[in-house]
């Protein structure tokens, strides 16, 4: 955050691997993102600091796109166009950071001027379809209460629901604290296969945008 605070808003590109957490930065300025969680604040700050047409490429928590609260996504969209996103599987950072956190790579291009009209699909959540769920996990998609079947919620950003090939891995059911259940991608291939899949996903990002 110290490095980010020293930049001017004339940079061409901002690239980063952000700290994730449900904590806030003590930002005293009256800016629209001052109250965002630390990773969303850092994305917004970088968008703020690049020049119009500049590119922001960030690794961030999956909750940036998947959270029910969309305040930060609305701000991002008003200031920048989402060029593309890739969702990494559990364990992508296990060797280097000791964490199984699921993270996304996001690419933004700063708008020439703020835009407040329209509501692109990536601001919304949807239900991940059965095709994104690993075959052996599909029986867990349905629960029964009072003898009636009920489909288990699998919320995911509409961007990835519409582009399942940009989620690296198939969804598995993961139980968290207090009985909470999440559906997170798990990649079953080798490291070499993962690198190939990641390269293929990045090749799917828009070309010639800078």
XYZ file of C-alpha atoms in Angstrom:
210
model
C 0.000 0.000 0.000
C 2.921 2.374 0.599
C 4.135 1.831 -2.966
C 0.658 2.357 -4.388
C 0.172 5.616 -2.464
C 3.258 7.171 -4.061
C 2.206 6.670 -7.683
C 0.792 9.389 -9.940
C -2.217 8.866 -12.198
C -0.178 8.758 -15.409
C 1.011 5.157 -15.391
C 0.476 2.865 -18.367
C 0.136 -0.444 -16.539
C -0.373 -1.639 -12.966
C 0.326 -5.315 -12.197
C 0.024 -6.914 -8.776
C -0.612 -9.935 -6.564
C -2.756 -8.467 -3.833
C -3.106 -9.147 -0.140
C -6.538 -10.705 0.454
C -8.620 -10.086 3.540
C -11.808 -8.755 5.029
C -9.970 -5.773 6.471
C -9.949 -2.155 5.386
C -7.224 0.351 4.665
C -7.131 3.525 6.743
C -7.719 5.753 3.731
C -8.666 9.241 4.988
C -9.554 10.608 1.545
C -13.118 11.128 0.369
C -12.922 8.709 -2.535
C -15.554 6.195 -3.591
C -13.391 3.217 -2.660
C -12.059 4.338 0.735
C -14.195 1.796 2.607
C -13.494 -1.210 0.359
C -11.775 -4.322 1.732
C -8.008 -4.283 1.225
C -7.877 -6.214 -2.064
C -10.763 -4.298 -3.637
C -9.277 -1.028 -2.382
C -5.957 -1.866 -4.053
C -7.648 -2.652 -7.385
C -9.620 0.594 -7.237
C -6.517 2.563 -6.273
C -4.593 1.151 -9.235
C -7.468 1.937 -11.607
C -7.438 5.454 -10.186
C -3.710 5.815 -10.765
C -3.291 4.584 -14.333
C -3.928 6.920 -17.245
C -7.115 6.662 -19.366
C -6.622 3.594 -21.542
C -4.132 2.156 -19.053
C -4.231 -1.507 -18.059
C -4.658 -2.987 -14.574
C -3.842 -6.693 -14.168
C -4.354 -8.105 -10.666
C -4.481 -11.411 -8.828
C -7.210 -11.078 -6.218
C -9.536 -13.138 -4.047
C -12.432 -14.838 -5.843
C -14.714 -12.807 -3.567
C -14.000 -9.701 -5.649
C -16.245 -11.189 -8.341
C -18.327 -13.586 -6.247
C -19.369 -11.490 -3.240
C -23.055 -10.764 -2.829
C -22.189 -7.123 -2.218
C -21.590 -5.422 -5.554
C -20.594 -1.915 -4.428
C -16.966 -2.414 -5.411
C -17.867 -3.977 -8.766
C -20.112 -1.013 -9.545
C -17.221 1.348 -8.844
C -14.795 -0.703 -10.947
C -17.248 -0.725 -13.853
C -17.821 3.017 -13.666
C -14.099 3.655 -14.032
C -12.833 0.720 -16.111
C -13.841 -1.972 -18.557
C -13.355 -5.580 -17.488
C -11.328 -7.042 -20.340
C -11.239 -10.585 -19.002
C -10.749 -12.872 -16.038
C -9.320 -16.300 -15.264
C -10.200 -18.285 -12.124
C -7.358 -20.300 -10.599
C -8.042 -23.550 -8.717
C -7.508 -24.391 -5.077
C -3.853 -24.929 -4.309
C -2.474 -22.744 -7.101
C -0.401 -20.899 -4.479
C 0.153 -23.820 -2.122
C 3.859 -24.268 -2.863
C 4.831 -20.588 -2.712
C 2.363 -19.106 -0.218
C 1.090 -22.097 1.758
C -2.547 -21.322 0.990
C -5.371 -23.083 -0.825
C -7.211 -19.817 -1.501
C -9.040 -19.579 -4.813
C -7.957 -16.471 -6.701
C -8.799 -14.736 -9.958
C -6.621 -12.904 -12.452
C -8.503 -9.783 -13.525
C -7.709 -7.460 -16.436
C -9.166 -3.948 -16.594
C -8.741 -1.038 -18.998
C -9.400 2.411 -17.565
C -12.166 4.320 -19.287
C -11.546 7.677 -20.948
C -14.229 9.092 -18.671
C -16.408 7.600 -15.884
C -19.492 5.730 -17.061
C -22.514 5.148 -14.870
C -25.019 3.829 -17.397
C -25.640 0.171 -18.083
C -25.093 -2.909 -15.984
C -22.836 -5.541 -17.593
C -23.382 -9.170 -16.670
C -20.184 -9.490 -14.602
C -21.696 -7.315 -11.895
C -24.181 -10.121 -11.136
C -24.040 -13.622 -9.675
C -25.610 -16.735 -11.171
C -25.821 -20.448 -10.431
C -22.879 -22.541 -11.612
C -24.314 -25.230 -13.927
C -23.927 -28.975 -13.468
C -21.407 -29.107 -16.307
C -18.913 -27.169 -14.156
C -19.177 -29.658 -11.270
C -16.819 -32.632 -11.059
C -18.712 -35.831 -11.862
C -18.225 -37.502 -8.459
C -19.543 -34.363 -6.732
C -22.830 -34.174 -8.605
C -24.764 -36.310 -6.092
C -24.063 -33.552 -3.522
C -25.811 -30.960 -5.671
C -29.165 -31.984 -4.220
C -30.258 -32.173 -0.586
C -33.509 -33.450 0.861
C -35.656 -31.818 3.506
C -39.119 -33.035 4.507
C -38.828 -35.571 1.705
C -38.462 -32.900 -0.950
C -35.349 -32.403 -3.083
C -33.669 -29.003 -3.125
C -30.760 -27.976 -5.293
C -27.738 -26.713 -3.375
C -26.812 -23.121 -4.169
C -23.616 -22.711 -6.217
C -23.268 -18.932 -6.616
C -20.673 -17.749 -9.101
C -20.100 -14.587 -11.078
C -22.002 -14.564 -14.364
C -18.766 -13.929 -16.247
C -17.489 -17.410 -15.386
C -20.898 -19.075 -15.730
C -20.882 -17.820 -19.318
C -17.212 -18.714 -19.879
C -16.644 -21.991 -17.976
C -13.399 -22.652 -19.860
C -11.816 -19.761 -17.961
C -12.313 -21.583 -14.646
C -9.311 -23.890 -14.316
C -10.664 -27.085 -12.855
C -14.010 -28.610 -11.926
C -16.067 -27.538 -8.919
C -15.943 -29.625 -5.753
C -17.964 -29.235 -2.564
C -15.897 -27.798 0.277
C -17.160 -27.463 3.849
C -15.965 -24.461 5.794
C -16.439 -23.030 9.254
C -19.857 -23.193 10.873
C -21.138 -25.656 8.281
C -20.814 -23.244 5.361
C -20.440 -24.932 1.986
C -18.622 -23.578 -1.052
C -18.157 -24.946 -4.543
C -14.559 -24.337 -5.537
C -12.494 -25.367 -8.577
C -9.989 -28.157 -8.202
C -7.521 -29.065 -10.958
C -6.821 -32.790 -11.243
C -4.025 -32.687 -13.818
C -0.252 -32.448 -13.530
C 1.625 -29.149 -13.032
C 2.531 -29.192 -16.718
C -1.126 -29.655 -17.661
C -2.068 -26.790 -15.358
C 0.480 -24.491 -16.997
C -0.898 -25.454 -20.406
C -4.482 -24.785 -19.268
C -3.504 -21.413 -17.807
C -1.671 -20.442 -20.987
C -4.698 -21.433 -23.058
C -6.998 -19.354 -20.827
C -4.750 -16.308 -21.080
C -4.653 -16.705 -24.858
C -8.448 -16.296 -24.749
C -8.124 -12.769 -23.353
C -8.728 -9.878 -25.805
C -5.800 -9.205 -28.107
C -4.413 -5.877 -29.296
C -6.018 -3.847 -26.507
C -2.933 -1.827 -25.567
